[in-house]
PDB file of C-alpha atoms in Angstrom:
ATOM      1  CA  UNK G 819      -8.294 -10.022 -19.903  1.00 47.00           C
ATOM      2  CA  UNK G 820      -7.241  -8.414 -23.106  1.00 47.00           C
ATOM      3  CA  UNK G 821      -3.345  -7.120 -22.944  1.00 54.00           C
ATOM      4  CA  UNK G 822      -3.542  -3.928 -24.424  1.00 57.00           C
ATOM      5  CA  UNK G 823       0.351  -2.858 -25.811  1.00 61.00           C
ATOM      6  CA  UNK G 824       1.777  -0.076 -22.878  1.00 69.00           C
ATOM      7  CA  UNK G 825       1.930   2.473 -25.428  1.00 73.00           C
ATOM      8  CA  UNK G 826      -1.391   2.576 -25.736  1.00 85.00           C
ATOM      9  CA  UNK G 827      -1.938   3.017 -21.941  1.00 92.00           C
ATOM     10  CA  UNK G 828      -0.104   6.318 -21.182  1.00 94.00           C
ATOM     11  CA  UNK G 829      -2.605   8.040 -19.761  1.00 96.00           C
ATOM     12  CA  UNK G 830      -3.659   9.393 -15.879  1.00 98.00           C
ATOM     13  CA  UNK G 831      -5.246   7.145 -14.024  1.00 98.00           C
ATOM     14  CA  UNK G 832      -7.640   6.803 -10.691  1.00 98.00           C
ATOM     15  CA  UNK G 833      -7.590   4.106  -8.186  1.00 97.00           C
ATOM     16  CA  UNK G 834     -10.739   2.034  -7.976  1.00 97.00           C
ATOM     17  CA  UNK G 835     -10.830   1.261  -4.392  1.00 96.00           C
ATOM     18  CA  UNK G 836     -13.719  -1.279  -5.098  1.00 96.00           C
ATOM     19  CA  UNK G 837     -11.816  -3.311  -6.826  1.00 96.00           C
ATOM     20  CA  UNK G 838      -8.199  -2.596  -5.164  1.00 98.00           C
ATOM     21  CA  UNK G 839      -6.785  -3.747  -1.415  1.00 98.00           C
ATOM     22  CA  UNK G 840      -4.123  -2.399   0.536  1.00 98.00           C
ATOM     23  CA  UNK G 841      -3.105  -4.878   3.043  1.00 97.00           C
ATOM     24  CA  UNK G 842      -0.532  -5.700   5.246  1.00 96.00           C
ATOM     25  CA  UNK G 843       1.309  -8.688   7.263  1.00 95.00           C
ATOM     26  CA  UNK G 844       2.368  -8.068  10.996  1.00 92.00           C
ATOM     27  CA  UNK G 845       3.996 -11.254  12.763  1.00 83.00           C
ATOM     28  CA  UNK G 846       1.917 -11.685  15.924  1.00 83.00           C
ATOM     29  CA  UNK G 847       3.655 -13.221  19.430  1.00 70.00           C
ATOM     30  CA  UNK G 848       6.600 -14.637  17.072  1.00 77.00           C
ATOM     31  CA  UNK G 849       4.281 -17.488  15.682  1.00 79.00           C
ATOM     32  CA  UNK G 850       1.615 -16.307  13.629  1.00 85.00           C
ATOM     33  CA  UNK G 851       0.698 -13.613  11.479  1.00 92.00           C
ATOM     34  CA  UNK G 852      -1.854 -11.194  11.424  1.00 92.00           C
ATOM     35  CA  UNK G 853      -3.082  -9.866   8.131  1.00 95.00           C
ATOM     36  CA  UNK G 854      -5.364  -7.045   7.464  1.00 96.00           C
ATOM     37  CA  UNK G 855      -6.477  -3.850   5.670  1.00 98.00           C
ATOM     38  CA  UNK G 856      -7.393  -0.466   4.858  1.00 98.00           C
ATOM     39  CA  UNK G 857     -10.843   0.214   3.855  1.00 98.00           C
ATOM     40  CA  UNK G 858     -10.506   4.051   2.913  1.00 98.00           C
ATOM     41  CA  UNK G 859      -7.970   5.301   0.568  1.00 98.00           C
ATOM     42  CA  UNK G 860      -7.383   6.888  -2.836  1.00 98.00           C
ATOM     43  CA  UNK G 861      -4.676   7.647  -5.351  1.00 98.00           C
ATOM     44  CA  UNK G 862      -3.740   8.630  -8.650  1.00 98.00           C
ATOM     45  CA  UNK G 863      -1.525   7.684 -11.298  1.00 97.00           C
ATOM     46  CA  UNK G 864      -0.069   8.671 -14.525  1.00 97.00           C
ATOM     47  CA  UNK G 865       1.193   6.122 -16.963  1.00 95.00           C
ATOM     48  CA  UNK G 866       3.790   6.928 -19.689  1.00 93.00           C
ATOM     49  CA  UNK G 867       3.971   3.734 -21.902  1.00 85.00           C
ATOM     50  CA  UNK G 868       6.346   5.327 -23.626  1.00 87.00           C
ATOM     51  CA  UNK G 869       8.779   5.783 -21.305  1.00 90.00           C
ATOM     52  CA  UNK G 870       7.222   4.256 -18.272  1.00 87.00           C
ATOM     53  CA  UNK G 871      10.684   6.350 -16.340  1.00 89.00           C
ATOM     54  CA  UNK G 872       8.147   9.419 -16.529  1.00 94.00           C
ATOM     55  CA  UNK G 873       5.348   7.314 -14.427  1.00 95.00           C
ATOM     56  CA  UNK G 874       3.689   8.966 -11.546  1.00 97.00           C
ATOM     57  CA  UNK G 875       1.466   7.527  -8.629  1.00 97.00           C
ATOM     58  CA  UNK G 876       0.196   9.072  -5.053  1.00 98.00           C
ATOM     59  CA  UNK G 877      -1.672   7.057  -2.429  1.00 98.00           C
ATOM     60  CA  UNK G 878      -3.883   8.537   0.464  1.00 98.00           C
ATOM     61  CA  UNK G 879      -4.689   6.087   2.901  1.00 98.00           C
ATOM     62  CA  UNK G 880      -7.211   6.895   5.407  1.00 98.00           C
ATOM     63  CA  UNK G 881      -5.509   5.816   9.120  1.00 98.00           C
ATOM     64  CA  UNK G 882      -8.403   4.939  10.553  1.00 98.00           C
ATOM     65  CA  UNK G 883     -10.191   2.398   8.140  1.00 98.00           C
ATOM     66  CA  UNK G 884      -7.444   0.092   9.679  1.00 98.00           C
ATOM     67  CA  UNK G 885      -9.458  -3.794   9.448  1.00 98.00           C
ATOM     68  CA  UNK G 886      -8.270  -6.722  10.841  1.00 96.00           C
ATOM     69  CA  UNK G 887     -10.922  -8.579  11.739  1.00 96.00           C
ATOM     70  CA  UNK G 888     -10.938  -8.131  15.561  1.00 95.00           C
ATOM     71  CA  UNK G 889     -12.405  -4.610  16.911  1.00 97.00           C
ATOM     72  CA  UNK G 890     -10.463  -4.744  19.849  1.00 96.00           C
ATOM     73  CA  UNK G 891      -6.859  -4.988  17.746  1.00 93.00           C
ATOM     74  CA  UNK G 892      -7.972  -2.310  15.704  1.00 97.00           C
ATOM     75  CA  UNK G 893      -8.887   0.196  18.366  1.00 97.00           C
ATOM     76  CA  UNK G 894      -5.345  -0.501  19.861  1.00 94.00           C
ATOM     77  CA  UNK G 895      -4.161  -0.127  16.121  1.00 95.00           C
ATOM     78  CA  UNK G 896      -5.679   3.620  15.922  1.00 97.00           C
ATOM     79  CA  UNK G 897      -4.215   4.714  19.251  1.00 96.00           C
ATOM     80  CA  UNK G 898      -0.878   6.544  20.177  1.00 94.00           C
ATOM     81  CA  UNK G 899       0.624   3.149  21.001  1.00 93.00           C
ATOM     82  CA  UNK G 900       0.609   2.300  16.767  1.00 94.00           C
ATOM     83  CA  UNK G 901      -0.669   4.742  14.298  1.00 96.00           C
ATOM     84  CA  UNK G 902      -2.564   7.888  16.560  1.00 97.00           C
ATOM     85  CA  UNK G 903      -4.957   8.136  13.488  1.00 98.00           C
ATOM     86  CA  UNK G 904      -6.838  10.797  15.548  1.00 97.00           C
ATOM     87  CA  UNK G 905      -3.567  13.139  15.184  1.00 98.00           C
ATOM     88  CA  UNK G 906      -2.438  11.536  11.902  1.00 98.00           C
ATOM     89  CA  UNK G 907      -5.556  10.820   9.826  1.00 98.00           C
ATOM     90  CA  UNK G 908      -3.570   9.867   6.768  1.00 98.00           C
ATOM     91  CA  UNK G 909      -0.860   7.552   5.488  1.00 98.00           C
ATOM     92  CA  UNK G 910       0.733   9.051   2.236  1.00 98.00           C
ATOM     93  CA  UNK G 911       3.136   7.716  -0.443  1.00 98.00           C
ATOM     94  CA  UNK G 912       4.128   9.868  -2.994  1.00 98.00           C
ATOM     95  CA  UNK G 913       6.619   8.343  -5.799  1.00 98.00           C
ATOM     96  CA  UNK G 914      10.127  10.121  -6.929  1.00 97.00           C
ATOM     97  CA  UNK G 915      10.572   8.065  -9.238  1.00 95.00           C
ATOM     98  CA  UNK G 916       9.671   4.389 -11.764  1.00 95.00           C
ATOM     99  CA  UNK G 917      12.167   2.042 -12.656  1.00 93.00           C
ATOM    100  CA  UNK G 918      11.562  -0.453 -15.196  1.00 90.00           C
ATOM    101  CA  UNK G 919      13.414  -3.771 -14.408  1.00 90.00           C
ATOM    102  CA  UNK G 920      12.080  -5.756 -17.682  1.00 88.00           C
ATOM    103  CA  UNK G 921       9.035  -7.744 -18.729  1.00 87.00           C
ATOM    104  CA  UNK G 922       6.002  -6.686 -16.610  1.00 90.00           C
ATOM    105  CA  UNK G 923       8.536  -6.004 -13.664  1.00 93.00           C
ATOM    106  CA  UNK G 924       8.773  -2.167 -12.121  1.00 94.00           C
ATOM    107  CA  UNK G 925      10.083  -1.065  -9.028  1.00 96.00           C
ATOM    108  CA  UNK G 926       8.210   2.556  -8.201  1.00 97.00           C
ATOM    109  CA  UNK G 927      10.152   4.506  -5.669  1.00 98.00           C
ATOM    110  CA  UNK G 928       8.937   6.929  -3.305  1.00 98.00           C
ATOM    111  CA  UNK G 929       8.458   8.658  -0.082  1.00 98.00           C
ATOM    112  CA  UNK G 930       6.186   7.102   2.242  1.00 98.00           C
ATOM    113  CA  UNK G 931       4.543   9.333   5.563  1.00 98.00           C
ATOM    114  CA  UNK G 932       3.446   7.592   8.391  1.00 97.00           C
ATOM    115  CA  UNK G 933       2.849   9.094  11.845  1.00 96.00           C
ATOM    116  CA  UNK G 934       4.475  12.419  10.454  1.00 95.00           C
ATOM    117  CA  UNK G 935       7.784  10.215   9.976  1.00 98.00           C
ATOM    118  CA  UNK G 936       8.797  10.301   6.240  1.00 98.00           C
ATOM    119  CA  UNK G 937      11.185   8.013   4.546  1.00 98.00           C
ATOM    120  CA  UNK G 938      12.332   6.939   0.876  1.00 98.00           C
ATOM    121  CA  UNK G 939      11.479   3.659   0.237  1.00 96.00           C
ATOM    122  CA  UNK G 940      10.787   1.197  -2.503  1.00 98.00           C
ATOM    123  CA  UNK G 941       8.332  -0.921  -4.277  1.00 97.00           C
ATOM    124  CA  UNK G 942       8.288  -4.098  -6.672  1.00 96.00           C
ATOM    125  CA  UNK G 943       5.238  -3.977  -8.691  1.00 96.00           C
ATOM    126  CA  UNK G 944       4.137  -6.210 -11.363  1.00 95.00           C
ATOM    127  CA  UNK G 945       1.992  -5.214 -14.241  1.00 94.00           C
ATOM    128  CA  UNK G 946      -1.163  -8.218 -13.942  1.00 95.00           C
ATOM    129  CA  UNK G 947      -3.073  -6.881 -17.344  1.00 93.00           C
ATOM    130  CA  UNK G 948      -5.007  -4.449 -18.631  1.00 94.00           C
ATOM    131  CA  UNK G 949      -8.772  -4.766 -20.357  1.00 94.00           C
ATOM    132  CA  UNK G 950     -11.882  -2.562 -20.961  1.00 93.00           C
ATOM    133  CA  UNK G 951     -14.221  -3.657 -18.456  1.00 93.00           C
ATOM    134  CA  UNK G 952     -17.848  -3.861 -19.821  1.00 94.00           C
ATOM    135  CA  UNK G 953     -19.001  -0.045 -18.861  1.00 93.00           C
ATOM    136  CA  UNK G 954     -16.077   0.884 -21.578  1.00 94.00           C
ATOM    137  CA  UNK G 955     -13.415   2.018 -19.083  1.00 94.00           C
ATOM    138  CA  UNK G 956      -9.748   0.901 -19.809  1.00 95.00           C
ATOM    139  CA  UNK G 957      -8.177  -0.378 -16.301  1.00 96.00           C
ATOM    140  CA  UNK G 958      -4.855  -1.466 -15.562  1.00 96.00           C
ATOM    141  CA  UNK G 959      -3.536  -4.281 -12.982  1.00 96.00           C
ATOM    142  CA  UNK G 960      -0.587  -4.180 -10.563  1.00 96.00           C
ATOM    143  CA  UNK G 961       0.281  -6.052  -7.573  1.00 98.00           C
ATOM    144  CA  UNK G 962       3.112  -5.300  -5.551  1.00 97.00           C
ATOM    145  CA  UNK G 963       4.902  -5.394  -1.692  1.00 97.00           C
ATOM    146  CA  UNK G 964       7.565  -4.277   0.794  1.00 97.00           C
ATOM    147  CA  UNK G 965       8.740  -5.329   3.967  1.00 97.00           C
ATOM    148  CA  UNK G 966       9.170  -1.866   6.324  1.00 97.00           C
ATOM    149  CA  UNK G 967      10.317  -1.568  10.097  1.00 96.00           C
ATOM    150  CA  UNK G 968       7.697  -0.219  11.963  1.00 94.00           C
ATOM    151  CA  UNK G 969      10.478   1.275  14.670  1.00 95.00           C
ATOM    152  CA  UNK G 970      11.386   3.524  11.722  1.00 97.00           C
ATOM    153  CA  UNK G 971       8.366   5.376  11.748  1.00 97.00           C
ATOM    154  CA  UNK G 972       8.075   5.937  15.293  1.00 94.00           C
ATOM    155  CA  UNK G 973       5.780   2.830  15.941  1.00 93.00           C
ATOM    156  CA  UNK G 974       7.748   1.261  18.420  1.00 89.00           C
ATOM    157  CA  UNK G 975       5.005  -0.149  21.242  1.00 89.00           C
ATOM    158  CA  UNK G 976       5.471  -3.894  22.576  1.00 81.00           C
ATOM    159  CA  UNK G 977       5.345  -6.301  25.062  1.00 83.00           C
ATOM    160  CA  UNK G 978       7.391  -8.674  26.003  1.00 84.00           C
ATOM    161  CA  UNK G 979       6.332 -12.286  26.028  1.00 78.00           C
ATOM    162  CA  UNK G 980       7.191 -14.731  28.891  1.00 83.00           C
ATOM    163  CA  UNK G 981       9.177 -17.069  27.794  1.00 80.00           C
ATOM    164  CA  UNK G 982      10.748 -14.800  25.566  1.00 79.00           C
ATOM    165  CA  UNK G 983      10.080 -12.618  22.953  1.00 80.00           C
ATOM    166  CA  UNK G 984       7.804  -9.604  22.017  1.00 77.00           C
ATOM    167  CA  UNK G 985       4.192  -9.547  21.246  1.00 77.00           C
ATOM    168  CA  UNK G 986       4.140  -7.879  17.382  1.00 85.00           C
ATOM    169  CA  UNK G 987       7.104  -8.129  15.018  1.00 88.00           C
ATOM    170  CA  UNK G 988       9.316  -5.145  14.157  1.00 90.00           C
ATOM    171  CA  UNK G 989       8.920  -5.962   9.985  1.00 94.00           C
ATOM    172  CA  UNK G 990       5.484  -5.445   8.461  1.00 95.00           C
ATOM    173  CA  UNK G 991       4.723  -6.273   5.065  1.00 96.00           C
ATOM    174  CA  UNK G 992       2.507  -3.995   3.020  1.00 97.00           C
ATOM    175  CA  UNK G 993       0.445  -5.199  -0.130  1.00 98.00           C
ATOM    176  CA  UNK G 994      -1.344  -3.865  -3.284  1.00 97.00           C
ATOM    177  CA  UNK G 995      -3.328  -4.873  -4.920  1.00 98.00           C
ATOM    178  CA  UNK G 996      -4.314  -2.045  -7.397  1.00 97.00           C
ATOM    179  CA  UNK G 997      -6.428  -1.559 -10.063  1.00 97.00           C
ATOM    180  CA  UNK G 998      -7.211   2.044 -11.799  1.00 98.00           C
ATOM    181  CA  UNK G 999      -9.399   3.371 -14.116  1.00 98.00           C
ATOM    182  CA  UNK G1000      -7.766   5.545 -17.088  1.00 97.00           C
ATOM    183  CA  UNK G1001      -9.868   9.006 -16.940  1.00 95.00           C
ATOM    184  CA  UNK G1002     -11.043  10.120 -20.092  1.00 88.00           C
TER     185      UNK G1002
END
């Protein structure tokens, strides 16, 4: 990886989903957690290395490409009782704004839409790297997470566990794991 100097990388930007993962953590009958994926999205971005303040990004994430590993889980994942994704096909997040917090640190703020529910939220990001991969396209590296309540966004199903407890965990983490491709 060559670090190319963030002036140099203002630009707009396109999220390779090849090469990209957004994930998330769910904690599973209070002593595990489950971990998994969506296989369908896009986004854009635009990068001001100048005055990385002025930074954009959008994400469209497609409800139903939900993966964790277990066919079963995800069909109860895509109905009513978690994310409907026959009535809400898409999970959006749409920044307001990008903070720099120094070094490679940046926390991107933003609304984020999930089962029609929309509320402000915000993410830590870290800038991995950027390099010209060998078919001549600049990319760019960030990895970032935050912890959201599911209840918030109207995902509220459960059940309780005998000797105490509920099933699935009110705080999910979600992960990214980006990298974008500067359009020329």
């Amino acid at each position: 990886m060559t670090t190319t100097p963030l002036t140099s990388l203002t630009g707009n930007y396109s999220l390779d989903p090849a090469h990209s993962q957004i994930g998330f953590v769910a904690r599973h009958a209070m002593v595990t957690k489950v971990r998994g994926a969506f296989n369908e999205f896009e986004g854009t971005a635009h990068l001001d290395g100048s005055d990385p303040d002025k930074s954009t990004a959008s994400v469209t994430i497609k409800t139903a490409s939900i993966d964790t590993r277990n066919e079963q889980r995800d069909g109860h994942l895509r109905t009513n009782d978690f994310l409907d994704a026959p009535t809400f096909p898409e999970i959006t997040f749409v920044s307001t704004g990008v903070k720099s917090r120094g070094g490679s640190d940046y926390q991107v703020d933003g609304n984020l839409t999930i089962k029609d529910v929309t509320r402000p939220l915000s993410i830590d990001f870290e800038f991995q790297g950027s390099a010209t991969d060998p078919y001549g396209n600049l990319r760019v590296g960030f990895e970032g997470s935050v912890v959201i309540s599911r209840k918030e966004y109207g995902i509220t199903w459960n059940a309780a566990l005998e000797g105490g407890g509920v099933l699935v965990g009110d705080k999910v983490t979600l992960e990214f794991e980006i990298s974008a491709i500067r359009e020329p």
